[in-house]
Coordinates of N, CA and C and ligand atoms in Angstrom, one line a residue:
N235 N 126.9 104.9 92.9 CA 126.3 104.0 93.3 C 127.3 102.2 92.9
M236 N 127.5 102.1 93.7 CA 128.8 100.8 94.3 C 128.0 99.9 94.2
K237 N 127.7 98.5 93.6 CA 127.6 96.9 93.6 C 128.2 96.5 94.3
V238 N 128.0 95.8 95.2 CA 130.0 94.5 96.0 C 128.8 93.3 95.8
E239 N 130.0 92.6 94.5 CA 129.6 90.7 94.4 C 130.9 90.3 95.2
I240 N 129.6 89.4 96.0 CA 130.8 88.4 96.5 C 131.1 87.9 95.6
I241 N 132.8 86.8 95.9 CA 133.1 86.1 95.2 C 133.7 84.7 96.1
P242 N 133.1 83.7 96.9 CA 133.6 83.1 97.3 C 135.1 82.4 97.0
C243 N 136.2 81.9 97.1 CA 137.8 81.3 96.7 C 138.2 80.6 97.9
L244 N 138.8 79.8 96.6 CA 139.7 78.4 97.6 C 138.4 77.9 98.4
S245 N 139.2 77.3 99.9 CA 138.1 76.8 100.4 C 137.7 77.8 101.0
D246 N 137.9 79.0 101.7 CA 136.6 79.8 102.2 C 137.5 81.5 102.5
N247 N 138.2 81.9 101.3 CA 138.1 83.0 101.4 C 137.1 83.7 100.5
F248 N 137.2 85.0 100.1 CA 135.9 85.3 99.5 C 137.1 86.8 99.1
S249 N 137.3 87.0 97.5 CA 137.2 88.1 96.9 C 135.3 88.7 96.8
Y250 N 136.0 90.2 96.0 CA 135.0 91.0 96.0 C 135.0 91.9 94.8
I251 N 134.2 91.4 94.3 CA 133.8 93.1 92.8 C 133.6 94.2 92.9
I252 N 133.9 95.5 92.7 CA 133.4 96.3 93.3 C 132.6 97.4 92.1
H253 N 131.8 97.4 91.7 CA 131.2 97.7 90.3 C 130.5 98.8 90.8
D254 N 131.1 100.2 90.1 CA 130.7 101.8 90.2 C 130.2 102.0 89.0
K255 N 128.7 102.1 89.1 CA 127.6 101.8 88.0 C 127.6 103.1 87.2
E256 N 128.3 104.3 87.9 CA 128.5 105.2 87.6 C 129.1 105.5 85.9
S257 N 130.4 104.9 86.9 CA 131.5 105.7 86.6 C 131.8 104.1 85.0
D258 N 131.1 103.0 85.9 CA 131.1 101.7 85.3 C 133.1 100.7 85.5
K259 N 133.6 101.5 86.2 CA 134.7 101.3 87.0 C 134.5 100.2 87.6
V260 N 135.0 98.5 87.0 CA 135.0 97.6 88.1 C 136.8 97.2 88.8
S261 N 136.1 97.0 90.2 CA 137.4 96.4 90.6 C 136.5 95.7 91.7
I262 N 138.4 94.3 91.8 CA 138.6 93.7 92.6 C 139.2 94.0 94.3
V263 N 138.7 93.2 95.0 CA 139.2 92.9 96.1 C 140.4 91.9 96.9
D264 N 141.3 92.1 96.9 CA 142.3 90.3 97.3 C 141.8 89.3 96.1
P265 N 142.0 89.0 94.8 CA 141.6 88.1 94.0 C 142.5 87.0 94.6
A266 N 141.9 85.4 94.9 CA 142.4 84.5 95.7 C 142.9 83.5 94.8
D267 N 142.2 83.4 93.5 CA 141.8 82.6 92.8 C 141.8 83.1 90.9
F268 N 142.8 83.3 91.2 CA 141.8 83.6 89.1 C 141.3 82.9 88.2
N269 N 141.3 81.8 88.4 CA 140.2 81.5 87.2 C 138.7 81.3 87.5
V270 N 138.9 81.7 89.2 CA 136.9 81.8 90.1 C 136.5 83.1 89.4
C271 N 138.1 83.2 90.4 CA 137.7 85.1 89.6 C 137.2 86.0 88.2
D272 N 137.8 85.1 87.5 CA 137.6 85.7 86.2 C 136.8 85.2 85.7
D273 N 135.7 83.8 86.1 CA 134.2 83.3 85.9 C 133.7 84.8 86.1
V274 N 133.5 85.7 87.2 CA 132.9 86.6 87.2 C 133.4 87.8 87.1
V275 N 134.7 88.3 86.6 CA 134.7 89.0 85.7 C 134.7 89.4 84.9
K276 N 134.6 88.3 84.1 CA 134.7 87.8 82.6 C 133.1 89.1 82.1
K277 N 132.1 88.5 83.1 CA 130.6 89.2 82.9 C 130.9 90.9 82.7
Y278 N 131.7 91.2 83.0 CA 131.9 92.9 83.1 C 132.3 92.9 82.0
K279 N 133.4 92.3 81.0 CA 134.2 92.9 79.9 C 135.1 93.3 80.2
K280 N 135.7 93.7 81.4 CA 137.0 94.6 82.2 C 137.1 94.5 83.3
L281 N 138.3 94.6 84.0 CA 138.5 94.8 84.9 C 140.0 96.4 85.2
D282 N 139.3 97.2 86.0 CA 139.9 98.6 85.7 C 141.0 98.6 86.7
F283 N 140.5 97.8 88.2 CA 141.7 98.4 89.5 C 141.5 96.4 90.1
I284 N 142.3 95.8 90.9 CA 142.6 95.3 92.2 C 143.4 96.0 92.5
L285 N 142.7 95.4 94.7 CA 142.6 96.4 95.3 C 143.4 95.2 95.9
N286 N 144.6 95.4 96.6 CA 144.9 94.2 98.2 C 145.0 94.4 99.2
T287 N 144.7 94.0 100.2 CA 144.5 94.5 102.0 C 146.2 93.7 102.9
H288 N 146.7 92.9 101.5 CA 147.7 92.5 102.1 C 148.0 91.5 101.2
H289 N 149.9 90.9 101.6 CA 150.3 89.9 100.4 C 150.1 88.7 100.3
H290 N 149.9 87.7 101.5 CA 149.3 86.3 101.8 C 149.4 86.3 100.0
V291 N 149.3 85.1 99.7 CA 149.5 84.4 98.7 C 147.8 84.0 98.1
D292 N 147.1 83.7 99.4 CA 145.7 83.7 99.7 C 144.5 84.7 99.3
H293 N 145.5 85.8 98.9 CA 144.9 87.4 98.8 C 145.7 88.1 97.6
V294 N 146.5 87.7 97.1 CA 147.2 88.0 95.6 C 147.1 87.1 94.0
D295 N 147.0 85.4 94.7 CA 147.3 84.8 94.0 C 146.9 84.9 92.5
G296 N 145.2 85.8 92.3 CA 144.8 86.2 91.2 C 146.2 87.6 90.5
N297 N 146.8 88.4 91.0 CA 147.0 89.4 90.6 C 147.2 89.7 89.1
L298 N 148.3 88.9 89.2 CA 149.1 88.7 87.5 C 148.2 88.2 86.7
D299 N 147.6 87.4 86.2 CA 147.1 86.9 85.3 C 146.0 88.3 85.2
L300 N 145.0 87.8 86.0 CA 144.4 89.7 85.9 C 144.6 90.3 85.5
K301 N 144.9 91.3 85.7 CA 146.0 92.5 84.8 C 146.6 92.2 83.7
K302 N 147.1 90.9 83.6 CA 147.8 90.5 82.4 C 146.4 90.2 81.0
K303 N 145.7 89.9 81.6 CA 144.0 89.8 81.0 C 143.1 91.1 80.6
Y304 N 143.1 92.3 81.5 CA 142.5 92.9 81.6 C 143.0 94.1 81.5
N305 N 144.3 94.0 81.5 CA 145.7 95.2 81.6 C 145.0 96.3 83.8
S306 N 145.2 96.0 83.9 CA 144.0 96.3 85.6 C 145.4 97.0 85.7
K307 N 145.4 98.5 87.0 CA 145.7 98.3 87.5 C 146.0 98.0 89.2
I308 N 147.1 97.4 89.9 CA 146.9 97.1 91.1 C 147.2 97.5 92.1
L309 N 146.7 97.9 93.4 CA 146.6 98.8 94.1 C 147.1 98.2 95.6
G310 N 148.2 98.4 96.5 CA 148.4 98.0 97.6 C 148.9 99.5 98.5
F311 N 149.2 99.2 99.4 CA 150.2 99.5 100.5 C 150.9 99.8 100.3
E312 N 152.6 101.4 100.7 CA 153.5 101.6 100.0 C 154.6 100.5 100.5
L313 N 154.3 100.3 102.1 CA 155.3 99.7 102.4 C 155.3 97.9 101.6
D314 N 154.6 97.0 100.8 CA 154.7 96.3 101.2 C 154.4 96.1 99.5
K315 N 155.6 97.2 99.1 CA 155.5 97.0 97.0 C 156.4 96.1 97.0
D316 N 157.4 95.6 97.7 CA 158.2 94.6 96.9 C 157.1 92.9 97.2
R317 N 156.6 92.9 98.1 CA 155.6 91.9 98.2 C 154.4 91.6 97.7
I318 N 154.1 92.5 96.9 CA 152.5 92.7 96.1 C 152.3 92.0 94.9
P319 N 152.4 91.3 94.3 CA 153.0 91.1 92.8 C 152.3 91.7 91.9
G320 N 152.8 92.4 90.6 CA 152.4 93.4 89.7 C 152.3 94.8 90.5
I321 N 152.5 95.3 91.8 CA 151.4 96.4 92.4 C 152.2 97.8 91.6
D322 N 151.1 98.6 91.0 CA 151.6 99.9 90.5 C 151.3 101.3 91.2
I323 N 149.6 101.2 92.2 CA 149.8 102.3 92.9 C 149.8 102.6 93.8
L324 N 151.0 103.1 95.0 CA 151.8 102.7 96.5 C 150.4 103.2 97.4
L325 N 149.7 102.7 98.1 CA 148.9 104.0 98.8 C 149.8 104.6 100.5
K326 N 149.2 105.4 100.6 CA 150.0 105.3 101.9 C 148.8 105.8 102.5
E327 N 149.3 105.9 104.2 CA 148.4 105.4 105.9 C 146.9 106.6 105.4
N328 N 146.2 106.6 105.2 CA 144.8 107.4 105.7 C 144.8 108.3 104.2
Q329 N 145.2 108.0 103.6 CA 145.5 108.3 101.7 C 143.7 108.5 101.4
K330 N 143.2 109.5 100.9 CA 142.3 109.1 99.7 C 142.6 109.0 98.4
H331 N 141.6 107.6 98.2 CA 141.8 107.2 96.7 C 141.4 107.3 96.0
K332 N 140.7 108.0 94.1 CA 139.3 107.3 93.8 C 139.2 106.2 92.9
I333 N 138.8 105.2 92.9 CA 138.6 104.5 91.8 C 137.2 104.7 91.0
G334 N 137.3 105.5 89.9 CA 136.2 105.8 89.1 C 135.6 106.9 89.9
N335 N 133.7 107.3 90.2 CA 133.7 107.7 91.0 C 133.4 107.9 93.0
L336 N 134.1 106.5 93.5 CA 134.0 105.9 94.6 C 135.2 106.6 95.0
E337 N 135.3 106.8 96.4 CA 136.8 107.2 96.5 C 136.6 106.5 98.3
F338 N 137.7 105.8 98.4 CA 138.1 105.6 99.4 C 139.1 105.9 100.1
E339 N 138.8 105.7 102.0 CA 140.7 106.2 102.3 C 140.9 104.8 103.0
V340 N 142.4 105.0 103.1 CA 143.8 103.8 103.6 C 143.4 104.2 105.4
I341 N 143.2 103.3 105.5 CA 143.8 102.8 106.9 C 144.5 101.7 107.4
F342 N 145.4 102.0 108.3 CA 146.2 101.2 107.8 C 145.9 100.2 109.3
V343 N 146.1 98.7 109.3 CA 145.8 98.4 110.3 C 147.2 96.8 110.6
P344 N 148.1 96.9 110.9 CA 148.9 95.8 111.4 C 148.7 94.8 112.3
G345 N 149.6 94.1 112.1 CA 149.4 93.3 112.7 C 149.1 92.1 112.4
H346 N 148.5 91.5 111.5 CA 148.4 90.2 111.2 C 149.4 90.1 110.0
T347 N 149.7 91.3 109.0 CA 151.1 91.8 108.4 C 152.0 93.3 108.9
K348 N 153.0 93.6 108.7 CA 153.2 94.5 108.6 C 152.6 95.8 107.7
G349 N 152.4 95.2 106.5 CA 151.9 96.3 106.1 C 150.3 95.9 105.6
H350 N 149.3 95.1 106.7 CA 147.9 95.5 106.5 C 147.1 96.7 105.8
I351 N 146.1 96.2 105.2 CA 145.3 98.0 105.0 C 144.1 97.4 104.8
A352 N 142.9 98.1 105.3 CA 141.5 98.4 105.3 C 141.2 99.1 104.0
F353 N 140.4 98.9 103.1 CA 140.0 100.2 102.0 C 138.2 100.7 102.6
Y354 N 138.3 101.8 103.4 CA 137.0 102.2 103.5 C 136.4 103.1 103.2
F355 N 135.0 103.2 102.1 CA 134.8 103.6 101.0 C 133.3 104.5 102.2
F356 N 133.7 105.8 102.2 CA 133.4 106.1 103.5 C 132.3 107.0 103.1
K357 N 131.1 107.1 102.0 CA 130.2 108.1 101.3 C 129.6 106.5 101.7
E358 N 130.0 105.1 101.0 CA 128.9 104.6 100.9 C 128.2 103.5 102.3
K359 N 129.8 103.8 103.7 CA 131.0 103.6 104.5 C 130.0 101.2 104.6
V360 N 130.8 101.6 103.1 CA 131.3 100.4 103.6 C 133.5 99.7 103.9
V361 N 133.2 98.8 104.5 CA 135.0 99.3 104.4 C 135.6 97.3 104.1
F362 N 136.4 97.3 103.6 CA 136.9 95.9 103.1 C 138.1 95.9 104.1
T363 N 138.3 94.5 104.9 CA 138.8 94.6 105.8 C 139.7 93.3 105.9
G364 N 140.2 92.4 104.8 CA 141.2 92.0 104.4 C 141.1 90.6 105.9
D365 N 142.6 90.4 106.5 CA 142.6 89.5 108.0 C 143.0 90.6 108.8
A366 N 142.5 91.5 109.0 CA 142.7 92.2 109.9 C 141.1 91.8 111.1
L367 N 140.1 92.5 110.4 CA 138.9 92.0 111.3 C 138.3 90.9 110.3
F368 N 137.5 89.8 111.0 CA 136.8 89.0 110.9 C 135.3 89.0 111.6
S369 N 134.2 88.6 110.8 CA 133.3 88.9 111.7 C 133.2 87.4 112.9
L370 N 133.3 88.2 114.0 CA 133.3 87.2 115.0 C 134.7 87.6 115.7
G371 N 135.3 87.4 114.9 CA 136.5 87.5 115.2 C 137.6 87.7 114.1
C372 N 139.3 88.1 114.7 CA 140.1 88.8 114.0 C 141.4 88.1 113.9
G373 N 142.0 88.1 113.0 CA 143.3 87.6 111.8 C 144.0 86.9 112.8
R374 N 144.7 86.1 113.0 CA 146.1 86.0 113.9 C 146.9 86.9 112.9
V375 N 148.0 87.6 114.8 CA 148.8 87.8 114.8 C 150.0 87.0 113.9
F376 N 150.3 87.3 113.1 CA 151.9 87.1 112.0 C 153.0 87.6 112.1
E377 N 153.4 88.8 111.9 CA 154.4 90.4 111.3 C 154.1 91.3 112.4
G378 N 153.3 91.4 113.6 CA 152.8 92.3 114.3 C 153.3 91.9 115.9
T379 N 152.6 92.5 116.8 CA 152.5 92.2 118.6 C 150.9 92.8 118.3
H380 N 150.7 92.0 119.3 CA 149.2 92.0 120.2 C 148.5 93.7 119.9
E381 N 149.7 94.1 120.3 CA 149.5 95.9 120.6 C 148.9 96.6 119.8
E382 N 149.6 95.7 118.8 CA 149.6 96.5 117.3 C 147.7 96.1 116.4
M383 N 147.5 94.8 116.3 CA 146.5 94.4 116.3 C 145.0 95.1 117.0
F384 N 145.6 94.9 118.1 CA 144.4 95.7 119.3 C 144.2 96.9 119.0
N385 N 145.0 97.5 118.0 CA 145.3 99.5 118.2 C 144.4 99.4 117.0
S386 N 144.8 98.7 115.9 CA 144.6 98.3 114.2 C 143.1 97.8 114.1
L387 N 142.5 97.1 115.3 CA 141.2 96.7 115.6 C 140.1 98.1 116.1
N388 N 140.8 99.0 117.1 CA 140.3 100.5 117.3 C 140.0 101.0 116.4
K389 N 141.2 101.2 115.1 CA 140.6 101.9 114.3 C 139.3 101.8 113.3
I390 N 139.4 100.4 113.5 CA 138.2 99.7 112.4 C 136.6 100.1 113.5
K391 N 137.0 100.1 115.0 CA 136.0 100.0 115.6 C 135.2 101.6 115.6
K392 N 135.7 103.1 115.0 CA 136.1 104.0 114.8 C 134.6 104.4 114.0
L393 N 134.5 103.9 113.4 CA 133.5 103.5 111.8 C 132.3 103.9 112.5
P394 N 131.2 104.6 111.4 CA 130.2 104.6 111.8 C 129.5 103.6 112.1
L395 N 128.7 103.2 112.7 CA 128.1 102.0 113.2 C 127.1 101.0 112.6
D396 N 126.7 101.7 111.7 CA 126.3 101.2 110.4 C 127.5 101.0 109.2
T397 N 128.7 100.4 109.2 CA 129.6 100.1 108.5 C 129.4 99.1 108.4
K398 N 128.8 98.4 106.9 CA 129.4 96.9 106.3 C 130.5 96.8 105.9
I399 N 130.4 95.5 106.9 CA 132.0 94.6 106.5 C 131.9 93.8 106.0
Y400 N 133.3 93.9 104.8 CA 133.3 92.8 104.2 C 134.8 92.0 104.8
C401 N 134.5 90.7 105.3 CA 136.4 90.4 105.3 C 136.9 89.3 104.2
G402 N 138.0 88.7 104.7 CA 138.7 88.1 103.9 C 138.3 86.8 104.2
H403 N 137.8 86.1 104.6 CA 137.3 84.6 105.5 C 136.6 84.3 105.6
E404 N 135.8 83.4 105.5 CA 134.4 82.4 105.8 C 134.7 81.6 107.1
Y405 N 135.1 82.2 108.4 CA 135.8 81.9 109.4 C 134.3 82.1 110.8
T406 N 133.0 82.9 109.9 CA 132.4 83.4 110.9 C 131.8 82.3 111.6
K407 N 132.1 80.9 111.8 CA 130.9 80.1 112.4 C 131.7 79.4 113.2
S408 N 134.0 79.0 113.1 CA 134.4 78.8 114.5 C 134.4 79.9 115.0
N409 N 135.1 81.2 114.9 CA 134.6 82.5 115.1 C 133.9 82.3 116.2
L410 N 132.0 82.0 115.8 CA 130.8 81.8 116.9 C 131.3 81.4 117.8
N411 N 131.4 80.1 117.8 CA 131.7 79.1 119.0 C 133.0 79.6 119.4
F412 N 133.8 80.3 119.1 CA 134.9 80.2 120.6 C 134.3 81.4 121.3
C413 N 133.8 82.7 120.5 CA 132.9 83.9 121.2 C 132.2 82.9 122.1
L414 N 131.2 82.2 121.8 CA 130.0 81.3 122.6 C 131.5 80.8 124.6
A415 N 131.9 80.1 124.1 CA 132.9 79.5 125.2 C 133.3 80.6 126.2
Y416 N 133.6 82.1 125.9 CA 133.9 82.9 126.6 C 132.7 84.0 126.5
D417 N 131.8 84.5 126.2 CA 130.5 85.1 126.1 C 129.0 84.5 126.5
S418 N 130.0 83.8 127.6 CA 128.0 82.8 126.8 C 126.8 83.4 127.1
K419 N 127.1 84.9 128.1 CA 125.5 84.9 128.3 C 125.8 86.6 128.0
N420 N 126.1 86.9 126.6 CA 125.8 87.4 126.1 C 124.4 87.1 124.6
T421 N 123.3 87.9 125.0 CA 122.2 88.4 124.7 C 122.5 88.1 122.8
F422 N 123.3 89.5 122.5 CA 122.8 89.6 121.4 C 124.1 88.4 120.7
L423 N 124.7 87.8 120.8 CA 125.4 86.1 120.3 C 124.5 85.8 120.3
K424 N 123.6 85.8 121.3 CA 122.4 84.0 120.4 C 121.7 84.6 119.5
E425 N 121.7 86.2 119.4 CA 120.7 86.7 117.6 C 121.7 86.5 116.4
K426 N 123.0 86.5 116.7 CA 124.1 86.6 115.9 C 123.6 84.9 115.1
E427 N 123.7 84.1 116.4 CA 123.3 83.0 115.6 C 122.6 82.6 115.2
I428 N 121.5 83.0 115.3 CA 120.8 83.0 114.4 C 120.5 82.7 112.9
D429 N 121.1 84.0 113.0 CA 121.0 84.6 111.7 C 122.2 84.2 110.9
I430 N 123.2 83.9 111.8 CA 124.8 82.7 110.3 C 124.1 81.5 110.5
Q431 N 123.6 80.8 111.8 CA 123.0 79.5 111.0 C 122.6 79.3 109.7
K432 N 120.8 80.6 109.9 CA 120.2 81.0 109.2 C 120.9 80.9 107.2
K433 N 121.7 82.3 107.3 CA 123.1 82.1 106.3 C 123.8 81.1 105.7
L434 N 124.3 80.5 106.8 CA 124.6 79.1 106.9 C 124.3 78.0 105.8
S435 N 123.4 77.6 106.7 CA 122.6 76.6 106.5 C 121.7 76.9 105.0
S436 N 121.1 78.1 104.6 CA 121.2 78.4 102.9 C 123.0 78.6 102.2
N437 N 123.5 78.0 102.9 CA 125.1 78.4 101.8 C 124.9 79.7 101.1
Q438 N 125.1 80.8 102.0 CA 124.8 81.9 101.8 C 126.1 82.3 102.5
P439 N 127.5 83.4 102.1 CA 128.2 84.1 102.9 C 127.7 84.7 104.2
T440 N 128.1 84.4 105.5 CA 128.1 85.6 106.1 C 128.2 86.8 105.6
M441 N 128.8 86.9 105.1 CA 129.3 88.5 104.7 C 127.6 89.5 104.1
P442 N 128.1 90.7 103.8 CA 128.8 91.6 105.2 C 127.4 91.8 106.3
T443 N 129.1 91.5 107.1 CA 128.5 92.0 108.4 C 128.3 94.0 108.9
I444 N 127.7 94.1 110.2 CA 127.9 95.2 110.2 C 128.3 95.9 111.3
L445 N 129.1 96.6 111.6 CA 129.9 97.3 112.7 C 129.1 97.4 114.0
G446 N 128.0 98.1 114.0 CA 127.4 97.9 115.0 C 127.4 96.5 116.2
Q447 N 126.2 95.4 114.8 CA 126.4 94.6 115.4 C 128.2 93.6 115.8
E448 N 128.8 94.2 115.4 CA 130.7 93.4 115.6 C 130.7 93.9 117.1
I449 N 130.6 95.3 117.0 CA 130.6 95.9 118.4 C 130.2 95.0 120.2
K450 N 129.0 94.3 119.3 CA 128.0 93.7 120.9 C 128.1 92.5 120.1
T451 N 128.9 91.8 119.6 CA 129.2 90.4 119.4 C 130.7 89.6 119.1
N452 N 131.8 89.9 119.3 CA 132.6 89.7 118.0 C 133.5 90.2 119.7
I453 N 134.4 89.0 120.3 CA 135.0 88.7 121.7 C 136.3 90.1 121.5
F454 N 136.3 90.4 120.1 CA 138.3 91.1 120.4 C 137.3 92.4 120.1
L455 N 136.7 92.8 120.5 CA 135.8 94.2 119.7 C 135.8 94.6 121.5
R456 N 135.2 93.4 122.2 CA 134.6 93.7 124.0 C 135.9 93.2 124.8
C457 N 137.2 94.0 124.6 CA 138.3 93.1 125.5 C 137.8 94.5 127.1
N458 N 136.5 94.7 127.4 CA 136.6 96.1 128.9 C 135.5 95.6 129.1
D459 N 134.9 94.0 128.3 CA 133.0 93.4 129.3 C 133.7 93.2 130.2
P460 N 133.4 93.4 131.8 CA 133.3 92.4 132.6 C 133.3 91.0 132.7
E461 N 131.7 90.8 132.2 CA 132.1 89.6 132.4 C 132.9 88.5 131.2
I462 N 133.3 89.1 129.7 CA 134.4 88.3 129.8 C 135.4 88.2 130.6
K463 N 136.8 89.1 131.0 CA 137.2 89.4 132.1 C 137.3 89.3 132.9
H464 N 135.8 88.9 133.6 CA 136.2 87.8 134.3 C 136.0 86.4 133.9
A465 N 135.4 86.3 132.7 CA 135.4 85.0 133.1 C 137.0 84.3 132.1
L466 N 137.3 85.1 132.1 CA 138.8 84.3 131.8 C 140.0 84.9 132.9
G467 N 139.5 85.6 133.9 CA 140.5 85.2 135.6 C 141.2 87.1 135.3
L468 N 140.9 87.8 134.6 CA 141.4 88.9 134.4 C 141.0 90.1 134.8
K469 N 140.1 90.2 135.9 CA 139.3 91.3 135.9 C 139.9 92.2 136.1
D470 N 141.2 92.8 136.4 CA 141.7 93.6 136.7 C 143.3 94.2 135.0
S471 N 142.9 93.4 134.8 CA 143.8 93.3 133.9 C 143.4 94.8 132.6
S472 N 144.0 94.9 131.9 CA 143.8 96.2 130.8 C 143.0 95.2 129.3
E473 N 142.2 96.4 128.5 CA 141.9 95.8 127.5 C 143.1 95.4 126.5
V474 N 144.6 96.1 126.2 CA 145.1 95.7 125.9 C 145.3 93.5 125.9
E475 N 145.6 93.5 127.8 CA 145.8 92.5 128.2 C 144.9 91.1 127.6
V476 N 144.0 91.8 127.6 CA 142.7 90.7 127.5 C 142.9 90.2 126.0
F477 N 143.0 91.7 125.5 CA 143.0 91.2 123.8 C 144.6 90.3 123.4
S478 N 145.0 90.3 124.3 CA 146.3 89.5 123.7 C 146.0 87.6 124.8
K479 N 145.2 88.1 125.4 CA 144.9 86.3 126.0 C 143.3 86.0 125.1
L480 N 142.8 86.7 124.5 CA 141.7 86.0 124.0 C 142.6 85.6 121.9
R481 N 143.4 86.4 121.9 CA 143.4 86.0 120.8 C 145.1 84.7 120.8
D482 N 146.1 84.7 122.0 CA 146.5 83.2 122.7 C 145.7 81.8 122.0
L483 N 144.5 82.5 122.9 CA 143.2 81.0 123.3 C 142.8 80.7 122.2
K484 N 142.3 82.2 120.8 CA 142.0 81.9 119.8 C 142.9 80.8 118.9
D485 N 144.1 81.2 119.1 CA 145.2 80.4 119.0 C 145.5 78.8 118.7
S486 N 145.2 78.9 119.2 CA 144.7 76.8 119.8 C 143.6 76.5 120.1
F487 N 142.2 77.3 119.7 CA 140.7 76.8 119.7 C 140.4 75.6 119.0
Ligands
ZN1871 ZN1 146.1 86.6 105.9
FE1872 FE1 144.2 85.2 104.5

């Protein structure tokens, strides 16, 4: 029995508490800020695990202070053992790992960074995607290649369509504007827009989003769509070429 609590942090980050009610284990994904996260963690009076999707400071800044206060164990990808502050447990690609009674699989999704992972709780069908996949967008390619990022997104795309996605940032509105610019005829996108406006206007996070919806609306997951290819003037290009073009355009949007 998994409960996810969303903690908006900094200007647009999300940290997430995962509470396993059966085992009473409490975990946090990507603690962006100690004080803000601790205000929520305090209620539980404990923090067993800290899960990091990647090493960027806006995802690990709470690590050491939370670990010190609650004696938590920090989990991250083995490749990032020298970059994730306080790391205790080194995770491998495709490895399954239990936190209490909840079990996740490590999905290796490089591109944004070389050591980026997603945490996929397969029984609950919940995935924490960090800065790999956003709602209606994807992370900037900092350390990897466009092709790596494209392949990483395809791994997430293969999960069950009703998977709930919790990502690292509230970038949904600006991502929506980008999608609308190059995928203007997409009727699913118009529906998604209504849903997003409703949430944002009542100060609600746009998380979680659902994979099935993202596949129909997130332009970075739609690189094979003829209308989009046409809009970009890339009728005869491969999917990864379309992805690359979109990523470049988004960088300066
Ligand atoms: Zn990042
Ligand atoms: Fe980030």
